[in-house]
mmCIF file of C-alpha atoms in Angstrom:
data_model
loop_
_atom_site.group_PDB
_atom_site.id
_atom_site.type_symbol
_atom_site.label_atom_id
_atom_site.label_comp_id
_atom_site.label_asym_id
_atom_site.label_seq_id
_atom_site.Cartn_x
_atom_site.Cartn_y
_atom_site.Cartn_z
ATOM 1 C CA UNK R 1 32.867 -33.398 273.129
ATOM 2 C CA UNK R 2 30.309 -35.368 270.951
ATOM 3 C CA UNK R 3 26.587 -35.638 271.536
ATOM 4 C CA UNK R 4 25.089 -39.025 272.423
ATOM 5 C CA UNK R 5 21.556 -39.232 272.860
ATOM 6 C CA UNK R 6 19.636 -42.390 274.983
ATOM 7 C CA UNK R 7 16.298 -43.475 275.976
ATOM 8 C CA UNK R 8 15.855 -44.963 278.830
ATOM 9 C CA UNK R 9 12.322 -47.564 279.739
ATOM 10 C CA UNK R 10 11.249 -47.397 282.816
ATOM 11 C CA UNK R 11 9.315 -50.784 283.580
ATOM 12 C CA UNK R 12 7.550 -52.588 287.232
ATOM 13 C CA UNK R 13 9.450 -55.476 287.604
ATOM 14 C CA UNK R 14 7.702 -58.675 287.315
ATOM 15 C CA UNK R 15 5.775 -59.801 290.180
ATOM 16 C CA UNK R 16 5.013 -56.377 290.835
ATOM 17 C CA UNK R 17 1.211 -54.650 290.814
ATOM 18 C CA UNK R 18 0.586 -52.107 287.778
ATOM 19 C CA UNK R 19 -2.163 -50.595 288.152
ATOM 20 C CA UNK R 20 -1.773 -48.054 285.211
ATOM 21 C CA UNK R 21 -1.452 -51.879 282.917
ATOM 22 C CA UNK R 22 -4.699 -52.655 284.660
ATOM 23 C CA UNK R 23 -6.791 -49.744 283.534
ATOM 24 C CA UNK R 24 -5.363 -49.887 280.058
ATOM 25 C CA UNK R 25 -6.609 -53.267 279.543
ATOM 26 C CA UNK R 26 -10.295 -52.456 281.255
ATOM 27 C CA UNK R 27 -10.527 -49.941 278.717
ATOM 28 C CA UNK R 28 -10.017 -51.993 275.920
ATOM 29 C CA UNK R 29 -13.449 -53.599 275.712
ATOM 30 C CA UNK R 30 -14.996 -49.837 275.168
ATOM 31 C CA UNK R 31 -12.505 -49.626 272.108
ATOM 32 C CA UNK R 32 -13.910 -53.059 271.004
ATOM 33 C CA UNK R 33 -10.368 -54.300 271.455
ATOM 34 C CA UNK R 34 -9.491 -58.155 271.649
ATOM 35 C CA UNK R 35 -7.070 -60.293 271.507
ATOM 36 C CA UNK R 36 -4.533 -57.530 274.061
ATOM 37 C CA UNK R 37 -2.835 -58.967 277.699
ATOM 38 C CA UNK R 38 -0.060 -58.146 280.101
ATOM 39 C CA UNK R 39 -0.117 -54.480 279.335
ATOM 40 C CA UNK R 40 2.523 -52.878 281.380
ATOM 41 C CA UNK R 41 2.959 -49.340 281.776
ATOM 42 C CA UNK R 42 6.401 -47.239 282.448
ATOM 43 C CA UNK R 43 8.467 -44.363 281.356
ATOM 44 C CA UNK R 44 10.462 -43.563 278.858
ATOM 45 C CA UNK R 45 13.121 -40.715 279.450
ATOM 46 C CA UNK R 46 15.044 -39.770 276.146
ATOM 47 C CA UNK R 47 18.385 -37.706 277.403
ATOM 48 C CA UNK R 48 21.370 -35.944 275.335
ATOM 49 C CA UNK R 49 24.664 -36.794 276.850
ATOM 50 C CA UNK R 50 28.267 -34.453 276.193
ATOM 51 C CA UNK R 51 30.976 -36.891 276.694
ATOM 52 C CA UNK R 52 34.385 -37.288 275.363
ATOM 53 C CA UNK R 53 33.156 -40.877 274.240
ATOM 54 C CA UNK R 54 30.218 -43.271 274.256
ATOM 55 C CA UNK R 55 31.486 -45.456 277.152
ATOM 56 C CA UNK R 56 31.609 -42.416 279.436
ATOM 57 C CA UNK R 57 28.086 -41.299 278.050
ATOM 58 C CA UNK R 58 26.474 -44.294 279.010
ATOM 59 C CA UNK R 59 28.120 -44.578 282.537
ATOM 60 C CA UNK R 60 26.349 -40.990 282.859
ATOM 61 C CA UNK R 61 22.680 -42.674 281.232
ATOM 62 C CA UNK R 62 23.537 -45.540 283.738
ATOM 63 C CA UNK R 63 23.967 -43.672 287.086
ATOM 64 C CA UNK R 64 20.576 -41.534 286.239
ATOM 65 C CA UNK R 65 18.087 -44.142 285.191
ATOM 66 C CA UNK R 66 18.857 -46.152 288.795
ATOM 67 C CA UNK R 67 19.360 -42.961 291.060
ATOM 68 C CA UNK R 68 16.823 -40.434 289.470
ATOM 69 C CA UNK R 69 14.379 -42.025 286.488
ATOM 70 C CA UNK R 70 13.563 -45.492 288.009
ATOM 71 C CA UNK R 71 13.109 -46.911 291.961
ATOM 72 C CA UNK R 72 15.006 -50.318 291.833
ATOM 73 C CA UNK R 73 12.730 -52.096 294.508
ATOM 74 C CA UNK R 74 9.951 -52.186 291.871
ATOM 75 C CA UNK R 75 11.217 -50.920 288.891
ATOM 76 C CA UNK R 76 13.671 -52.034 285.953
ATOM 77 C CA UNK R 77 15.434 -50.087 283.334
ATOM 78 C CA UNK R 78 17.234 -50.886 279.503
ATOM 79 C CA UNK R 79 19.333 -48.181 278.250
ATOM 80 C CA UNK R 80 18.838 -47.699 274.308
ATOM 81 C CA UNK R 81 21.195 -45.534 272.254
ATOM 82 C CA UNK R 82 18.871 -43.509 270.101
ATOM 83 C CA UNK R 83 19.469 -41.508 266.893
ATOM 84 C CA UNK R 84 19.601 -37.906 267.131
ATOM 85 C CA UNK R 85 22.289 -36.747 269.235
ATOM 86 C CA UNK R 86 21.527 -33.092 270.604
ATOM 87 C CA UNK R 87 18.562 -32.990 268.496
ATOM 88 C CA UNK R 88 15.830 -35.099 269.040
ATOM 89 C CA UNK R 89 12.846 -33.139 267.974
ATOM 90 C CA UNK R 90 13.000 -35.272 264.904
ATOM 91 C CA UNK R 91 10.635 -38.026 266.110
ATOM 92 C CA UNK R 92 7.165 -38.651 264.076
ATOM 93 C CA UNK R 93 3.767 -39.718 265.292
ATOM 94 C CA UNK R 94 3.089 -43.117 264.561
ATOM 95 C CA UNK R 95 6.483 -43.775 263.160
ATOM 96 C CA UNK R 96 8.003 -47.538 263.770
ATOM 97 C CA UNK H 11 -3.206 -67.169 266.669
ATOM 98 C CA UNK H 12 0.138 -66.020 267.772
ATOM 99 C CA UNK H 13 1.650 -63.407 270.616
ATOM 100 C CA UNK H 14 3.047 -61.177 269.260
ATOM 101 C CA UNK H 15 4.659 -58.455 271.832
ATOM 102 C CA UNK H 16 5.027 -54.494 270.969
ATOM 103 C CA UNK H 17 6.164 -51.667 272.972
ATOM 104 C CA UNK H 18 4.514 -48.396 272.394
ATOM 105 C CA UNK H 19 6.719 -45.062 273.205
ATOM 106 C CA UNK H 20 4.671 -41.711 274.023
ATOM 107 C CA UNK H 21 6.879 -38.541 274.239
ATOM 108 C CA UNK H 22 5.556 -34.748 274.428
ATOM 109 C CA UNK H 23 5.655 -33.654 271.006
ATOM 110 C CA UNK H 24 8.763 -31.179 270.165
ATOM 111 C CA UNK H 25 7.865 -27.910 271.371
ATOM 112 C CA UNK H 26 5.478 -29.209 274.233
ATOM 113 C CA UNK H 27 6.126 -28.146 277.719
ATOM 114 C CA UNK H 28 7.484 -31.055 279.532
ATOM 115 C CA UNK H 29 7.653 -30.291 283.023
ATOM 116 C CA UNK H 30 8.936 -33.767 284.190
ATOM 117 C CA UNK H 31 11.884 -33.349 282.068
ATOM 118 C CA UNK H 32 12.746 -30.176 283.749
ATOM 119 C CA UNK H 33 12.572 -31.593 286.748
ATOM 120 C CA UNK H 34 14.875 -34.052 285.831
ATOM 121 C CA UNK H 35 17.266 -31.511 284.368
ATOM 122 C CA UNK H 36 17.219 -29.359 287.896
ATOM 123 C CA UNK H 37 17.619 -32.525 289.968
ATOM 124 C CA UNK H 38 21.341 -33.319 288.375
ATOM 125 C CA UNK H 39 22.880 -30.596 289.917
ATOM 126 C CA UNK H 40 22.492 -32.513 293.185
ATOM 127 C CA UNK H 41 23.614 -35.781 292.028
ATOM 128 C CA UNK H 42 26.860 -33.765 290.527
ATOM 129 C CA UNK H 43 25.905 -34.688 287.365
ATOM 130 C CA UNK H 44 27.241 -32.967 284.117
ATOM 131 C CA UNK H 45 26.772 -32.557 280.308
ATOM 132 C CA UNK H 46 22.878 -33.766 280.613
ATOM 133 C CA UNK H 47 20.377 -32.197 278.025
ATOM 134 C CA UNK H 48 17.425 -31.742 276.619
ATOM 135 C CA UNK H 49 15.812 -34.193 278.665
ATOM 136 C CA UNK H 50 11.941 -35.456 277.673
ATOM 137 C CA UNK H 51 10.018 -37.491 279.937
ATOM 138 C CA UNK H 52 7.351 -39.754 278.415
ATOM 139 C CA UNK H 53 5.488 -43.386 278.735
ATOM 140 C CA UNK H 54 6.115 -47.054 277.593
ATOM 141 C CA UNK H 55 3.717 -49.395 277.531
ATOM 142 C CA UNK H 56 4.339 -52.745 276.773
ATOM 143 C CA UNK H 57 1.926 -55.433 275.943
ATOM 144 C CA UNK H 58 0.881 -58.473 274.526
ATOM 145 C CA UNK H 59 -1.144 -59.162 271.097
ATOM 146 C CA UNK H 60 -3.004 -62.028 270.001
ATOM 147 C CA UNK H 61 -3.470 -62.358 265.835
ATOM 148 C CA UNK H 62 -3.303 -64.000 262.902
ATOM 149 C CA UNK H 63 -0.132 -62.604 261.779
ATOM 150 C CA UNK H 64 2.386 -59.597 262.711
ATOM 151 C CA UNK H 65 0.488 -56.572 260.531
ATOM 152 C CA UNK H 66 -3.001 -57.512 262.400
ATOM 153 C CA UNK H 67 -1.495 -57.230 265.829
ATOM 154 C CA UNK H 68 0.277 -54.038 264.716
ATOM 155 C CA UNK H 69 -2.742 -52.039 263.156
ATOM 156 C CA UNK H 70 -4.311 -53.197 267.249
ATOM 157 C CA UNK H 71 -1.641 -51.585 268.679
ATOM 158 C CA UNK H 72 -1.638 -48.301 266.266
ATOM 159 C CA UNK H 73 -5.179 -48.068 267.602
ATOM 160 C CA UNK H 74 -4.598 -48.230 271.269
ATOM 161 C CA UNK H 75 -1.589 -46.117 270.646
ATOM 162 C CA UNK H 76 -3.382 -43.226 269.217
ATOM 163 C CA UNK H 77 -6.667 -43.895 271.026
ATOM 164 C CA UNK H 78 -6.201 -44.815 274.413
ATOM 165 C CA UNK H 79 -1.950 -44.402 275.400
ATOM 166 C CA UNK H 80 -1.314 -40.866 273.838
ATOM 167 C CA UNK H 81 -2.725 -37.547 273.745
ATOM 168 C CA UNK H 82 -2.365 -36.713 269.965
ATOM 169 C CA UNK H 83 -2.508 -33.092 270.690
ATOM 170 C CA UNK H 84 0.538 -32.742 272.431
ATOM 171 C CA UNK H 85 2.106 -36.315 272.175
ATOM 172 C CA UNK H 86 3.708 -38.382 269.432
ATOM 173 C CA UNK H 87 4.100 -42.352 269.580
ATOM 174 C CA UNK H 88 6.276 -44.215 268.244
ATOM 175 C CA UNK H 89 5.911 -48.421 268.133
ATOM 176 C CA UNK H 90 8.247 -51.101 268.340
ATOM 177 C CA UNK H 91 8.339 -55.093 267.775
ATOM 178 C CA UNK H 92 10.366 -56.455 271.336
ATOM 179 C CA UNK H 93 10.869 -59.968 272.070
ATOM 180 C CA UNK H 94 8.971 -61.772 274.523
ATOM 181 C CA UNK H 95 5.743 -62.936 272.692
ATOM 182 C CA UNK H 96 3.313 -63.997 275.220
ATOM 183 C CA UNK H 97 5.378 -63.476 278.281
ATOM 184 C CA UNK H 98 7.179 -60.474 278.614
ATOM 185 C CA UNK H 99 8.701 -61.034 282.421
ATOM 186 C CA UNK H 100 12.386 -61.599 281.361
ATOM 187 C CA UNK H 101 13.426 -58.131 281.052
ATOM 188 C CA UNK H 102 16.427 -57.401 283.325
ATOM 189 C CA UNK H 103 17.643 -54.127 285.343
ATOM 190 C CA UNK H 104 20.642 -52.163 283.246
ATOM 191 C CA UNK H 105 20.127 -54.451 280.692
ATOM 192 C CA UNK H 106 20.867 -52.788 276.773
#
Protein backbone atom coordinates (compact mmCIF):
# COMPACT_ATOMS: atom_id res chain seq x y z
CA UNK A 1 0.00 0.00 0.00
CA UNK A 2 1.47 3.49 -0.91
CA UNK A 3 0.43 6.82 0.54
CA UNK A 4 -1.25 9.39 -1.73
CA UNK A 5 -2.11 12.55 -0.32
CA UNK A 6 -4.99 15.18 -2.04
CA UNK A 7 -6.54 18.42 -1.44
CA UNK A 8 -9.65 18.91 -2.22
CA UNK A 9 -11.43 22.97 -2.89
CA UNK A 10 -14.52 23.30 -1.90
CA UNK A 11 -16.12 26.28 -3.98
CA UNK A 12 -20.22 27.93 -4.37
CA UNK A 13 -20.92 27.35 -7.73
CA UNK A 14 -21.44 30.28 -9.86
CA UNK A 15 -24.66 31.94 -9.67
CA UNK A 16 -24.74 31.09 -6.21
CA UNK A 17 -24.82 33.79 -3.02
CA UNK A 18 -21.44 33.85 -0.85
CA UNK A 19 -21.83 35.62 1.74
CA UNK A 20 -18.44 34.77 3.47
CA UNK A 21 -16.89 36.47 -0.36
CA UNK A 22 -19.10 39.37 0.57
CA UNK A 23 -17.68 40.25 3.94
CA UNK A 24 -14.16 39.67 2.77
CA UNK A 25 -14.44 42.26 0.23
CA UNK A 26 -16.36 44.91 2.77
CA UNK A 27 -13.44 44.55 4.80
CA UNK A 28 -11.04 45.44 2.40
CA UNK A 29 -11.53 49.21 2.43
CA UNK A 30 -10.46 49.14 6.39
CA UNK A 31 -7.15 47.39 5.12
CA UNK A 32 -6.88 50.25 2.54
CA UNK A 33 -7.16 47.51 -0.06
CA UNK A 34 -7.98 48.28 -3.85
CA UNK A 35 -7.98 47.02 -6.83
CA UNK A 36 -9.66 43.15 -5.15
CA UNK A 37 -13.29 41.56 -6.72
CA UNK A 38 -15.17 38.31 -6.90
CA UNK A 39 -13.74 36.99 -3.70
CA UNK A 40 -15.13 33.61 -3.17
CA UNK A 41 -14.80 31.69 -0.15
CA UNK A 42 -14.67 27.63 0.31
CA UNK A 43 -12.83 24.80 1.84
CA UNK A 44 -10.02 23.15 1.38
CA UNK A 45 -9.76 19.50 2.84
CA UNK A 46 -6.14 17.99 2.44
CA UNK A 47 -6.61 13.93 2.98
CA UNK A 48 -3.92 10.92 3.00
CA UNK A 49 -5.19 8.05 1.00
CA UNK A 50 -3.70 3.99 1.44
CA UNK A 51 -4.35 2.47 -1.86
CA UNK A 52 -2.75 -0.17 -3.86
CA UNK A 53 -2.47 2.61 -6.66
CA UNK A 54 -3.26 6.21 -7.52
CA UNK A 55 -6.36 5.45 -9.66
CA UNK A 56 -8.00 3.68 -6.72
CA UNK A 57 -6.83 6.62 -4.36
CA UNK A 58 -8.51 9.11 -6.22
CA UNK A 59 -11.83 7.12 -6.75
CA UNK A 60 -11.66 7.17 -2.74
CA UNK A 61 -10.80 11.43 -2.85
CA UNK A 62 -13.69 11.39 -5.47
CA UNK A 63 -16.56 9.63 -3.58
CA UNK A 64 -15.70 11.93 -0.30
CA UNK A 65 -15.45 15.42 -1.67
CA UNK A 66 -19.26 14.90 -3.36
CA UNK A 67 -20.81 12.73 -0.45
CA UNK A 68 -19.07 14.25 2.71
CA UNK A 69 -16.73 17.63 1.99
CA UNK A 70 -18.96 19.50 -0.56
CA UNK A 71 -23.14 19.77 -1.14
CA UNK A 72 -23.45 19.50 -5.02
CA UNK A 73 -26.65 21.77 -5.29
CA UNK A 74 -24.40 24.77 -4.49
CA UNK A 75 -21.12 23.67 -4.28
CA UNK A 76 -18.19 22.46 -6.70
CA UNK A 77 -15.07 20.57 -6.05
CA UNK A 78 -11.28 19.99 -8.02
CA UNK A 79 -9.31 17.23 -6.67
CA UNK A 80 -5.43 18.19 -6.51
CA UNK A 81 -2.75 15.57 -5.86
CA UNK A 82 -0.53 17.21 -3.31
CA UNK A 83 3.05 16.44 -2.18
CA UNK A 84 3.51 14.80 1.01
CA UNK A 85 1.98 11.54 1.13
CA UNK A 86 1.25 10.47 4.89
CA UNK A 87 3.00 13.46 6.01
CA UNK A 88 1.76 16.67 5.39
CA UNK A 89 2.84 18.72 8.30
CA UNK A 90 5.45 20.02 5.95
CA UNK A 91 3.48 23.04 4.67
CA UNK A 92 4.96 26.77 5.37
CA UNK A 93 3.19 30.02 6.05
CA UNK A 94 3.19 32.16 3.22
CA UNK A 95 4.81 29.65 0.98
CA UNK A 96 3.67 29.72 -2.96
CA UNK B 1 -4.13 47.27 -15.24
CA UNK B 2 -4.61 43.61 -15.53
CA UNK B 3 -6.72 40.67 -13.51
CA UNK B 4 -4.82 38.75 -12.29
CA UNK B 5 -6.63 35.72 -10.25
CA UNK B 6 -5.00 33.93 -6.98
CA UNK B 7 -6.29 31.39 -4.71
CA UNK B 8 -5.30 31.62 -1.14
CA UNK B 9 -5.21 28.14 0.97
CA UNK B 10 -5.60 28.44 4.95
CA UNK B 11 -4.96 25.13 6.85
CA UNK B 12 -4.58 24.72 10.83
CA UNK B 13 -1.02 24.81 11.34
CA UNK B 14 0.61 21.17 12.09
CA UNK B 15 -0.04 20.41 15.55
CA UNK B 16 -3.35 22.55 15.78
CA UNK B 17 -6.48 20.90 16.88
CA UNK B 18 -8.64 20.55 13.91
CA UNK B 19 -11.89 19.45 14.95
CA UNK B 20 -13.54 19.52 11.44
CA UNK B 21 -11.06 17.10 10.27
CA UNK B 22 -12.00 14.72 12.93
CA UNK B 23 -15.22 14.91 12.11
CA UNK B 24 -14.53 14.03 8.80
CA UNK B 25 -12.35 11.12 9.85
CA UNK B 26 -15.39 9.64 12.23
CA UNK B 27 -17.97 10.20 9.48
CA UNK B 28 -16.15 7.49 6.96
CA UNK B 29 -16.96 4.72 8.91
CA UNK B 30 -20.56 5.26 7.77
CA UNK B 31 -19.92 5.80 4.23
CA UNK B 32 -17.71 2.35 4.43
CA UNK B 33 -14.91 4.16 3.63
CA UNK B 34 -11.27 2.85 4.18
CA UNK B 35 -7.53 3.79 4.28
CA UNK B 36 -8.49 7.71 4.94
CA UNK B 37 -5.95 9.78 7.11
CA UNK B 38 -4.82 12.48 8.62
CA UNK B 39 -7.46 14.56 7.39
CA UNK B 40 -7.16 18.72 7.82
CA UNK B 41 -9.97 20.86 7.12
CA UNK B 42 -9.22 24.45 6.07
CA UNK B 43 -10.42 27.54 3.68
CA UNK B 44 -9.93 28.70 0.00
CA UNK B 45 -10.58 31.81 -1.05
CA UNK B 46 -10.41 32.77 -4.41
CA UNK B 47 -10.38 36.18 -5.86
CA UNK B 48 -9.69 38.62 -8.29
CA UNK B 49 -6.70 41.33 -8.45
CA UNK B 50 -6.38 44.37 -10.33
CA UNK B 51 -2.43 45.68 -10.94
CA UNK B 52 0.14 46.74 -12.83
CA UNK B 53 1.85 43.54 -13.11
CA UNK B 54 1.79 39.88 -11.40
CA UNK B 55 4.28 40.74 -8.15
CA UNK B 56 1.89 43.90 -7.24
CA UNK B 57 -1.23 41.81 -7.22
CA UNK B 58 0.65 39.12 -5.28
CA UNK B 59 2.22 41.28 -2.38
CA UNK B 60 -2.17 42.42 -2.22
CA UNK B 61 -2.96 39.11 -1.77
CA UNK B 62 0.01 38.20 0.86
CA UNK B 63 -1.64 41.02 2.77
CA UNK B 64 -5.19 39.90 2.83
CA UNK B 65 -3.84 36.46 3.33
CA UNK B 66 -2.10 37.14 6.51
CA UNK B 67 -4.36 40.02 7.56
CA UNK B 68 -7.79 39.36 6.96
CA UNK B 69 -8.19 35.21 5.60
CA UNK B 70 -5.93 33.48 8.29
CA UNK B 71 -5.37 33.39 11.85
CA UNK B 72 -1.48 33.42 11.97
CA UNK B 73 -1.52 31.93 15.35
CA UNK B 74 -2.81 28.75 14.55
CA UNK B 75 -3.06 28.86 10.65
CA UNK B 76 -0.60 28.77 7.78
CA UNK B 77 -1.45 30.03 4.08
CA UNK B 78 -0.26 29.09 1.31
CA UNK B 79 -0.99 31.16 -2.30
CA UNK B 80 -1.43 30.14 -5.68
CA UNK B 81 -1.63 31.80 -9.35
CA UNK B 82 -5.13 29.89 -11.01
CA UNK B 83 -6.46 30.75 -14.27
CA UNK B 84 -9.41 32.74 -14.75
CA UNK B 85 -8.20 36.44 -14.61
CA UNK B 86 -11.14 38.58 -14.19
CA UNK B 87 -13.79 35.97 -14.25
CA UNK B 88 -13.35 33.07 -12.31
CA UNK B 89 -17.00 31.24 -13.00
CA UNK B 90 -15.66 28.37 -15.24
CA UNK B 91 -14.59 26.08 -12.64
CA UNK B 92 -16.33 22.68 -13.01
CA UNK B 93 -17.54 19.89 -10.37
CA UNK B 94 -14.79 16.78 -10.18
CA UNK B 95 -12.79 18.65 -12.31
CA UNK B 96 -8.57 18.02 -11.63
Amino acid sequence: MTSFRFAVNVTPKPGILDPAGRAVEGSLGHLGIEGVQDVRIGRRAELTVEATEVTVARAVVERMASELLSNPLIEVFEIESIAGASSATDSQAGAD
